[in-house]
């Protein structure tokens, strides 16, 4: 392609291609016209911030720049040059900054600085005289109250005075620091912190004073307790004794004195009066010369009583009481209810008198015993955090000391125990009021039968007379006469009746354990206690039920033995199912056999406990195998439509022995470890009913027969669906009947009939007892019937065994006959031997 070039030499333009010639020509005409004008007209088209050069071109003013130094294009502009950034080499010096302006720049001091001359700007580093401004001096109120202004280079900060801190919402406002609540105070533990504005003080607490040489207020103050009693600063009444406490003191009655009515003891304003011998008079309405003589002697002791002779007075009262109980005299001729009233009056009076007299005793332990067996043990002790045990020949009491402490009385505490073997003479034929459920049983089965007192009667008392609901129980251990077999031992206490007499009761007391001649009791209140032997379990057994039990179990033993031999010897039927049948048969066989020979072996406590534990384990193991039987039956029925027995067999082989024997072992081990003394009762080698111990057996049994009942219902439903799809011919109907019978028999085999034992209540109790005994004693028979007699495989095996036995017997008879005839003998014409035919 060729171009046409046009030249404008006058203007100095180079050759321009023709396509641009038109535009260039227009520019040339414009410049040519401008050349003829006066130079003053040049500035009309020069841009802002520029000046005309030679009336033909423009140049930007200093501080501005364009694309070229001189330009003639009217579209050119002059931009401001930023002298404060590279490549400019402007330097303002330290503590200053360069600020660009229109066409120029200025140097200014940084905030917080100013020029010495007071000017605001300068041009270069040589003119820089910037120096720090002291804002704190210019405006002393920059920081608010409790704050101090501190000048810094180019700025200032506010600092709070000691004991103050900034408010979070205002960094210039200081507020007081509460050193006492913030944990910043170093006050000694013997002082009390008092906050002040901007500070705090460590002051001695009330009842304290600075130790010698210590100030009272600064943070190094150390205080000590003021002994108001020794310093004479107390205000105790003369009838009291001052006892110093930490930071204070109390006023306590003198020995042999007691607070006036309505005035508490151990207070600063306590006022006391001389303590008299406790009032103890004969019970009203009782006429007995022996009892009157006893109370006359007691009153003589009261008239001569002095607080310093409290110990001698206690011994004298005990001696008189021991003699009274050893020879009651005409008290034994009183009616029984009056004897009970006398006993109530004596027990109550003893407790009140001994509690009052013990306040005059010094700290220590007292033990007295008397010819008729009366024993007295008492311990006086200051506040301690431990148990106390009082031991006597026939009884022991253990409790925690805090039970003896009377509320609001920091003085010594008293724990006392009196054993009164002779009190049993006055407490003959006393009725027993037991727990409601036990009382109903006794009223129904033992009307007119009264409990027998086994132990000494003991009476316990504390300095704290509020003993009806103790915060922790008291434990008593009694030694007593041997317990008659088939009797129940009870821990009882003496409860006052509304008529002023009383009766034995069990509420709040429990029997923790008993042996032949000792019993452990635990009570949540204090009174007079004893151990009784009550006829709870002497109920006569039904002889018919006993016969049914022994006959049924004997038959079951025979059937279980035959079933076990069948499962062991019959190779053709051995599989997972027969393994389950075998283990169940063995467990039931051993359990029933041990039950028959060992359930009544109560003479030896140890042997009886071992038998009870073994029966517990064997019957639990039997029920566990029943559970496994139910599980296997359900899994087999579920897989009727899909033949998948191999997975069931693998599962059962893996779990059956650990579950069948391991789970019962763990259950029995836990029961034996927690309460071994509850194995074996007075009349049976079985589990105790006390403390819910029997549920260590009933709980698993209930769970197992409930699960097996569910399995049975599911299996019955599955079989019903399966059989409904079969043809209704005669053989099918017969098979259906047989399966229905076997399924029903599974109820007995799986232990579901044990639920009858829970229905032995109300009018139908006796009927249910007979059903329960008959059905469950024949469980072994049902196992042999279903798994052996009604099994076609077992029937064939029995037939095979029978033929082999008959054949063996025939061969034996043939051999015997041949031997009798001898080698030369010939058989008669009518003799035919097995395997031979008669020749004609």
PDB file of C-alpha atoms in Angstrom, residues 202-401:
ATOM      1  CA  UNK A 202      -5.881  -3.455 108.176  1.00  0.00           C
ATOM      2  CA  UNK A 203      -7.668  -3.155 111.525  1.00  0.00           C
ATOM      3  CA  UNK A 204      -7.954  -5.679 114.327  1.00  0.00           C
ATOM      4  CA  UNK A 205     -11.284  -7.480 114.516  1.00  0.00           C
ATOM      5  CA  UNK A 206     -13.581  -7.035 117.531  1.00  0.00           C
ATOM      6  CA  UNK A 207     -12.141  -9.037 120.384  1.00  0.00           C
ATOM      7  CA  UNK A 208      -8.607  -8.782 118.941  1.00  0.00           C
ATOM      8  CA  UNK A 209      -5.723  -6.418 119.567  1.00  0.00           C
ATOM      9  CA  UNK A 210      -2.368  -5.668 117.877  1.00  0.00           C
ATOM     10  CA  UNK A 211       0.464  -7.869 119.036  1.00  0.00           C
ATOM     11  CA  UNK A 212       3.193  -6.006 120.913  1.00  0.00           C
ATOM     12  CA  UNK A 213       5.089  -3.788 118.496  1.00  0.00           C
ATOM     13  CA  UNK A 214       2.481  -3.985 115.728  1.00  0.00           C
ATOM     14  CA  UNK A 215       0.529  -0.930 114.548  1.00  0.00           C
ATOM     15  CA  UNK A 216      -3.225  -1.006 114.073  1.00  0.00           C
ATOM     16  CA  UNK A 217      -4.151   0.092 110.564  1.00  0.00           C
ATOM     17  CA  UNK A 218      -1.201  -0.298 108.176  1.00  0.00           C
ATOM     18  CA  UNK A 219      -0.957  -3.361 106.017  1.00  0.00           C
ATOM     19  CA  UNK A 220       1.666  -4.887 108.300  1.00  0.00           C
ATOM     20  CA  UNK A 221      -0.721  -5.016 111.255  1.00  0.00           C
ATOM     21  CA  UNK A 222      -0.859  -8.379 113.081  1.00  0.00           C
ATOM     22  CA  UNK A 223      -3.447  -9.003 115.782  1.00  0.00           C
ATOM     23  CA  UNK A 224      -4.051 -11.557 118.518  1.00  0.00           C
ATOM     24  CA  UNK A 225      -7.140 -12.653 120.424  1.00  0.00           C
ATOM     25  CA  UNK A 226      -8.023 -10.669 123.517  1.00  0.00           C
ATOM     26  CA  UNK A 227      -8.554 -12.976 126.497  1.00  0.00           C
ATOM     27  CA  UNK A 228     -11.460 -11.120 128.063  1.00  0.00           C
ATOM     28  CA  UNK A 229     -11.683 -13.687 130.861  1.00  0.00           C
ATOM     29  CA  UNK A 230      -8.144 -13.239 132.204  1.00  0.00           C
ATOM     30  CA  UNK A 231      -8.011  -9.511 131.507  1.00  0.00           C
ATOM     31  CA  UNK A 232     -11.261  -8.812 133.363  1.00  0.00           C
ATOM     32  CA  UNK A 233     -12.945  -7.294 130.305  1.00  0.00           C
ATOM     33  CA  UNK A 234     -15.847  -9.742 130.395  1.00  0.00           C
ATOM     34  CA  UNK A 235     -19.292  -9.041 131.840  1.00  0.00           C
ATOM     35  CA  UNK A 236     -20.212 -12.573 133.020  1.00  0.00           C
ATOM     36  CA  UNK A 237     -22.556 -12.968 135.965  1.00  0.00           C
ATOM     37  CA  UNK A 238     -21.062 -14.263 139.197  1.00  0.00           C
ATOM     38  CA  UNK A 239     -23.097 -17.463 138.806  1.00  0.00           C
ATOM     39  CA  UNK A 240     -21.188 -18.306 135.633  1.00  0.00           C
ATOM     40  CA  UNK A 241     -17.643 -18.958 134.538  1.00  0.00           C
ATOM     41  CA  UNK A 242     -16.067 -17.024 131.712  1.00  0.00           C
ATOM     42  CA  UNK A 243     -14.710 -19.080 128.806  1.00  0.00           C
ATOM     43  CA  UNK A 244     -12.597 -17.318 126.259  1.00  0.00           C
ATOM     44  CA  UNK A 245     -13.341 -17.959 122.584  1.00  0.00           C
ATOM     45  CA  UNK A 246     -11.620 -16.721 119.442  1.00  0.00           C
ATOM     46  CA  UNK A 247     -12.521 -13.047 119.254  1.00  0.00           C
ATOM     47  CA  UNK A 248     -15.058 -13.225 122.041  1.00  0.00           C
ATOM     48  CA  UNK A 249     -16.089 -15.071 125.212  1.00  0.00           C
ATOM     49  CA  UNK A 250     -19.049 -16.945 126.683  1.00  0.00           C
ATOM     50  CA  UNK A 251     -20.495 -17.292 130.157  1.00  0.00           C
ATOM     51  CA  UNK A 252     -21.226 -20.849 131.269  1.00  0.00           C
ATOM     52  CA  UNK A 253     -22.976 -22.038 134.416  1.00  0.00           C
ATOM     53  CA  UNK A 254     -20.729 -23.130 137.229  1.00  0.00           C
ATOM     54  CA  UNK A 255     -20.614 -26.878 138.068  1.00  0.00           C
ATOM     55  CA  UNK A 256     -23.764 -27.772 139.943  1.00  0.00           C
ATOM     56  CA  UNK A 257     -25.626 -24.771 138.553  1.00  0.00           C
ATOM     57  CA  UNK A 258     -28.100 -24.531 135.713  1.00  0.00           C
ATOM     58  CA  UNK A 259     -29.491 -21.651 133.638  1.00  0.00           C
ATOM     59  CA  UNK A 260     -32.505 -19.864 135.003  1.00  0.00           C
ATOM     60  CA  UNK A 261     -35.735 -20.638 133.241  1.00  0.00           C
ATOM     61  CA  UNK A 262     -35.857 -19.091 129.794  1.00  0.00           C
ATOM     62  CA  UNK A 263     -32.187 -18.070 129.762  1.00  0.00           C
ATOM     63  CA  UNK A 264     -29.886 -20.061 127.489  1.00  0.00           C
ATOM     64  CA  UNK A 265     -26.563 -21.324 128.711  1.00  0.00           C
ATOM     65  CA  UNK A 266     -23.236 -20.343 127.201  1.00  0.00           C
ATOM     66  CA  UNK A 267     -24.198 -16.781 126.307  1.00  0.00           C
ATOM     67  CA  UNK A 268     -22.722 -13.465 127.425  1.00  0.00           C
ATOM     68  CA  UNK A 269     -25.867 -12.680 129.398  1.00  0.00           C
ATOM     69  CA  UNK A 270     -26.327 -16.155 130.938  1.00  0.00           C
ATOM     70  CA  UNK A 271     -27.540 -16.156 134.542  1.00  0.00           C
ATOM     71  CA  UNK A 272     -27.597 -19.434 136.509  1.00  0.00           C
ATOM     72  CA  UNK A 273     -29.051 -20.865 139.665  1.00  0.00           C
ATOM     73  CA  UNK A 274     -27.945 -23.632 141.979  1.00  0.00           C
ATOM     74  CA  UNK A 275     -28.907 -27.050 140.497  1.00  0.00           C
ATOM     75  CA  UNK A 276     -30.997 -29.293 142.681  1.00  0.00           C
ATOM     76  CA  UNK A 277     -31.303 -33.030 142.558  1.00  0.00           C
ATOM     77  CA  UNK A 278     -33.657 -34.030 139.708  1.00  0.00           C
ATOM     78  CA  UNK A 279     -37.201 -34.732 140.788  1.00  0.00           C
ATOM     79  CA  UNK A 280     -37.991 -38.459 140.763  1.00  0.00           C
ATOM     80  CA  UNK A 281     -41.149 -39.630 142.484  1.00  0.00           C
ATOM     81  CA  UNK A 282     -43.155 -42.892 142.412  1.00  0.00           C
ATOM     82  CA  UNK A 283     -45.675 -43.356 139.593  1.00  0.00           C
ATOM     83  CA  UNK A 284     -49.224 -42.422 140.577  1.00  0.00           C
ATOM     84  CA  UNK A 285     -51.729 -45.194 141.179  1.00  0.00           C
ATOM     85  CA  UNK A 286     -49.128 -47.873 141.967  1.00  0.00           C
ATOM     86  CA  UNK A 287     -49.153 -49.264 145.516  1.00  0.00           C
ATOM     87  CA  UNK A 288     -45.939 -51.110 146.324  1.00  0.00           C
ATOM     88  CA  UNK A 289     -43.991 -51.060 149.551  1.00  0.00           C
ATOM     89  CA  UNK A 290     -40.787 -52.159 147.799  1.00  0.00           C
ATOM     90  CA  UNK A 291     -41.054 -49.353 145.233  1.00  0.00           C
ATOM     91  CA  UNK A 292     -41.842 -46.788 147.954  1.00  0.00           C
ATOM     92  CA  UNK A 293     -38.765 -47.787 149.913  1.00  0.00           C
ATOM     93  CA  UNK A 294     -36.646 -47.376 146.771  1.00  0.00           C
ATOM     94  CA  UNK A 295     -37.907 -43.851 146.121  1.00  0.00           C
ATOM     95  CA  UNK A 296     -37.487 -42.901 149.801  1.00  0.00           C
ATOM     96  CA  UNK A 297     -33.804 -43.814 149.539  1.00  0.00           C
ATOM     97  CA  UNK A 298     -33.501 -41.829 146.318  1.00  0.00           C
ATOM     98  CA  UNK A 299     -35.074 -38.783 147.965  1.00  0.00           C
ATOM     99  CA  UNK A 300     -32.637 -39.104 150.891  1.00  0.00           C
ATOM    100  CA  UNK A 301     -29.790 -38.958 148.366  1.00  0.00           C
ATOM    101  CA  UNK A 302     -31.393 -35.863 146.845  1.00  0.00           C
ATOM    102  CA  UNK A 303     -31.613 -34.029 150.167  1.00  0.00           C
ATOM    103  CA  UNK A 304     -27.924 -34.588 150.873  1.00  0.00           C
ATOM    104  CA  UNK A 305     -26.887 -33.899 147.261  1.00  0.00           C
ATOM    105  CA  UNK A 306     -23.921 -31.679 146.536  1.00  0.00           C
ATOM    106  CA  UNK A 307     -22.627 -30.993 143.084  1.00  0.00           C
ATOM    107  CA  UNK A 308     -19.168 -32.114 144.104  1.00  0.00           C
ATOM    108  CA  UNK A 309     -20.521 -35.553 145.030  1.00  0.00           C
ATOM    109  CA  UNK A 310     -22.315 -36.274 141.727  1.00  0.00           C
ATOM    110  CA  UNK A 311     -20.211 -39.382 141.037  1.00  0.00           C
ATOM    111  CA  UNK A 312     -20.972 -40.886 144.478  1.00  0.00           C
ATOM    112  CA  UNK A 313     -24.670 -40.095 144.057  1.00  0.00           C
ATOM    113  CA  UNK A 314     -24.784 -41.918 140.697  1.00  0.00           C
ATOM    114  CA  UNK A 315     -23.175 -44.984 142.276  1.00  0.00           C
ATOM    115  CA  UNK A 316     -25.628 -44.942 145.162  1.00  0.00           C
ATOM    116  CA  UNK A 317     -28.661 -44.735 142.849  1.00  0.00           C
ATOM    117  CA  UNK A 318     -27.346 -47.606 140.752  1.00  0.00           C
ATOM    118  CA  UNK A 319     -26.777 -49.720 143.860  1.00  0.00           C
ATOM    119  CA  UNK A 320     -30.348 -49.150 145.061  1.00  0.00           C
ATOM    120  CA  UNK A 321     -31.722 -49.889 141.583  1.00  0.00           C
ATOM    121  CA  UNK A 322     -29.681 -53.086 141.284  1.00  0.00           C
ATOM    122  CA  UNK A 323     -31.067 -54.307 144.620  1.00  0.00           C
ATOM    123  CA  UNK A 324     -34.627 -53.388 143.609  1.00  0.00           C
ATOM    124  CA  UNK A 325     -34.440 -55.316 140.323  1.00  0.00           C
ATOM    125  CA  UNK A 326     -32.784 -58.320 141.971  1.00  0.00           C
ATOM    126  CA  UNK A 327     -35.560 -58.591 144.615  1.00  0.00           C
ATOM    127  CA  UNK A 328     -38.680 -56.813 143.279  1.00  0.00           C
ATOM    128  CA  UNK A 329     -40.731 -57.997 146.260  1.00  0.00           C
ATOM    129  CA  UNK A 330     -44.375 -57.077 145.965  1.00  0.00           C
ATOM    130  CA  UNK A 331     -43.806 -55.555 142.521  1.00  0.00           C
ATOM    131  CA  UNK A 332     -44.118 -59.068 141.082  1.00  0.00           C
ATOM    132  CA  UNK A 333     -47.631 -59.359 142.508  1.00  0.00           C
ATOM    133  CA  UNK A 334     -48.871 -56.280 140.645  1.00  0.00           C
ATOM    134  CA  UNK A 335     -50.940 -56.703 137.491  1.00  0.00           C
ATOM    135  CA  UNK A 336     -48.887 -56.932 134.325  1.00  0.00           C
ATOM    136  CA  UNK A 337     -49.896 -53.519 133.010  1.00  0.00           C
ATOM    137  CA  UNK A 338     -48.871 -51.886 136.318  1.00  0.00           C
ATOM    138  CA  UNK A 339     -45.493 -53.646 136.187  1.00  0.00           C
ATOM    139  CA  UNK A 340     -45.066 -52.197 132.688  1.00  0.00           C
ATOM    140  CA  UNK A 341     -45.931 -48.726 134.007  1.00  0.00           C
ATOM    141  CA  UNK A 342     -43.345 -49.083 136.806  1.00  0.00           C
ATOM    142  CA  UNK A 343     -40.716 -50.129 134.262  1.00  0.00           C
ATOM    143  CA  UNK A 344     -41.568 -47.121 132.085  1.00  0.00           C
ATOM    144  CA  UNK A 345     -41.271 -44.793 135.085  1.00  0.00           C
ATOM    145  CA  UNK A 346     -37.940 -46.267 136.147  1.00  0.00           C
ATOM    146  CA  UNK A 347     -36.426 -46.100 132.654  1.00  0.00           C
ATOM    147  CA  UNK A 348     -37.538 -42.488 132.112  1.00  0.00           C
ATOM    148  CA  UNK A 349     -36.367 -41.405 135.544  1.00  0.00           C
ATOM    149  CA  UNK A 350     -32.958 -43.020 135.169  1.00  0.00           C
ATOM    150  CA  UNK A 351     -32.361 -41.210 131.886  1.00  0.00           C
ATOM    151  CA  UNK A 352     -33.302 -37.783 133.313  1.00  0.00           C
ATOM    152  CA  UNK A 353     -31.402 -38.222 136.593  1.00  0.00           C
ATOM    153  CA  UNK A 354     -28.196 -39.498 135.012  1.00  0.00           C
ATOM    154  CA  UNK A 355     -28.254 -36.827 132.310  1.00  0.00           C
ATOM    155  CA  UNK A 356     -28.591 -34.122 134.956  1.00  0.00           C
ATOM    156  CA  UNK A 357     -25.995 -35.520 137.369  1.00  0.00           C
ATOM    157  CA  UNK A 358     -23.446 -36.111 134.583  1.00  0.00           C
ATOM    158  CA  UNK A 359     -23.195 -32.356 134.015  1.00  0.00           C
ATOM    159  CA  UNK A 360     -21.237 -32.169 137.265  1.00  0.00           C
ATOM    160  CA  UNK A 361     -18.679 -34.797 136.275  1.00  0.00           C
ATOM    161  CA  UNK A 362     -15.185 -34.069 135.069  1.00  0.00           C
ATOM    162  CA  UNK A 363     -13.916 -35.194 131.681  1.00  0.00           C
ATOM    163  CA  UNK A 364     -13.164 -38.905 131.578  1.00  0.00           C
ATOM    164  CA  UNK A 365     -14.647 -42.412 131.484  1.00  0.00           C
ATOM    165  CA  UNK A 366     -16.691 -44.133 134.222  1.00  0.00           C
ATOM    166  CA  UNK A 367     -17.565 -47.833 134.479  1.00  0.00           C
ATOM    167  CA  UNK A 368     -19.566 -49.361 137.361  1.00  0.00           C
ATOM    168  CA  UNK A 369     -20.961 -52.891 137.782  1.00  0.00           C
ATOM    169  CA  UNK A 370     -23.126 -54.439 140.509  1.00  0.00           C
ATOM    170  CA  UNK A 371     -23.888 -57.916 141.879  1.00  0.00           C
ATOM    171  CA  UNK A 372     -27.225 -58.397 140.096  1.00  0.00           C
ATOM    172  CA  UNK A 373     -25.647 -57.614 136.737  1.00  0.00           C
ATOM    173  CA  UNK A 374     -26.457 -53.908 136.445  1.00  0.00           C
ATOM    174  CA  UNK A 375     -23.741 -52.078 134.515  1.00  0.00           C
ATOM    175  CA  UNK A 376     -23.137 -48.369 133.981  1.00  0.00           C
ATOM    176  CA  UNK A 377     -20.772 -46.787 131.428  1.00  0.00           C
ATOM    177  CA  UNK A 378     -20.371 -43.070 130.862  1.00  0.00           C
ATOM    178  CA  UNK A 379     -17.883 -40.866 129.024  1.00  0.00           C
ATOM    179  CA  UNK A 380     -17.544 -37.090 129.339  1.00  0.00           C
ATOM    180  CA  UNK A 381     -15.529 -35.481 126.588  1.00  0.00           C
ATOM    181  CA  UNK A 382     -14.970 -32.132 124.926  1.00  0.00           C
ATOM    182  CA  UNK A 383     -15.960 -31.602 121.329  1.00  0.00           C
ATOM    183  CA  UNK A 384     -14.172 -34.168 119.177  1.00  0.00           C
ATOM    184  CA  UNK A 385     -14.718 -35.449 115.658  1.00  0.00           C
ATOM    185  CA  UNK A 386     -14.655 -39.217 116.133  1.00  0.00           C
ATOM    186  CA  UNK A 387     -16.763 -42.217 117.114  1.00  0.00           C
ATOM    187  CA  UNK A 388     -17.293 -43.264 120.705  1.00  0.00           C
ATOM    188  CA  UNK A 389     -17.797 -46.863 121.833  1.00  0.00           C
ATOM    189  CA  UNK A 390     -19.085 -47.926 125.244  1.00  0.00           C
ATOM    190  CA  UNK A 391     -18.533 -51.627 125.990  1.00  0.00           C
ATOM    191  CA  UNK A 392     -20.211 -53.774 128.607  1.00  0.00           C
ATOM    192  CA  UNK A 393     -20.394 -57.511 129.205  1.00  0.00           C
ATOM    193  CA  UNK A 394     -23.683 -57.988 127.368  1.00  0.00           C
ATOM    194  CA  UNK A 395     -23.965 -54.900 125.158  1.00  0.00           C
ATOM    195  CA  UNK A 396     -21.922 -52.419 123.124  1.00  0.00           C
ATOM    196  CA  UNK A 397     -22.975 -49.012 121.815  1.00  0.00           C
ATOM    197  CA  UNK A 398     -21.218 -47.068 119.058  1.00  0.00           C
ATOM    198  CA  UNK A 399     -22.073 -43.585 117.781  1.00  0.00           C
ATOM    199  CA  UNK A 400     -20.456 -40.352 116.609  1.00  0.00           C
ATOM    200  CA  UNK A 401     -19.649 -37.676 119.158  1.00  0.00           C
TER     201      UNK A 401
END
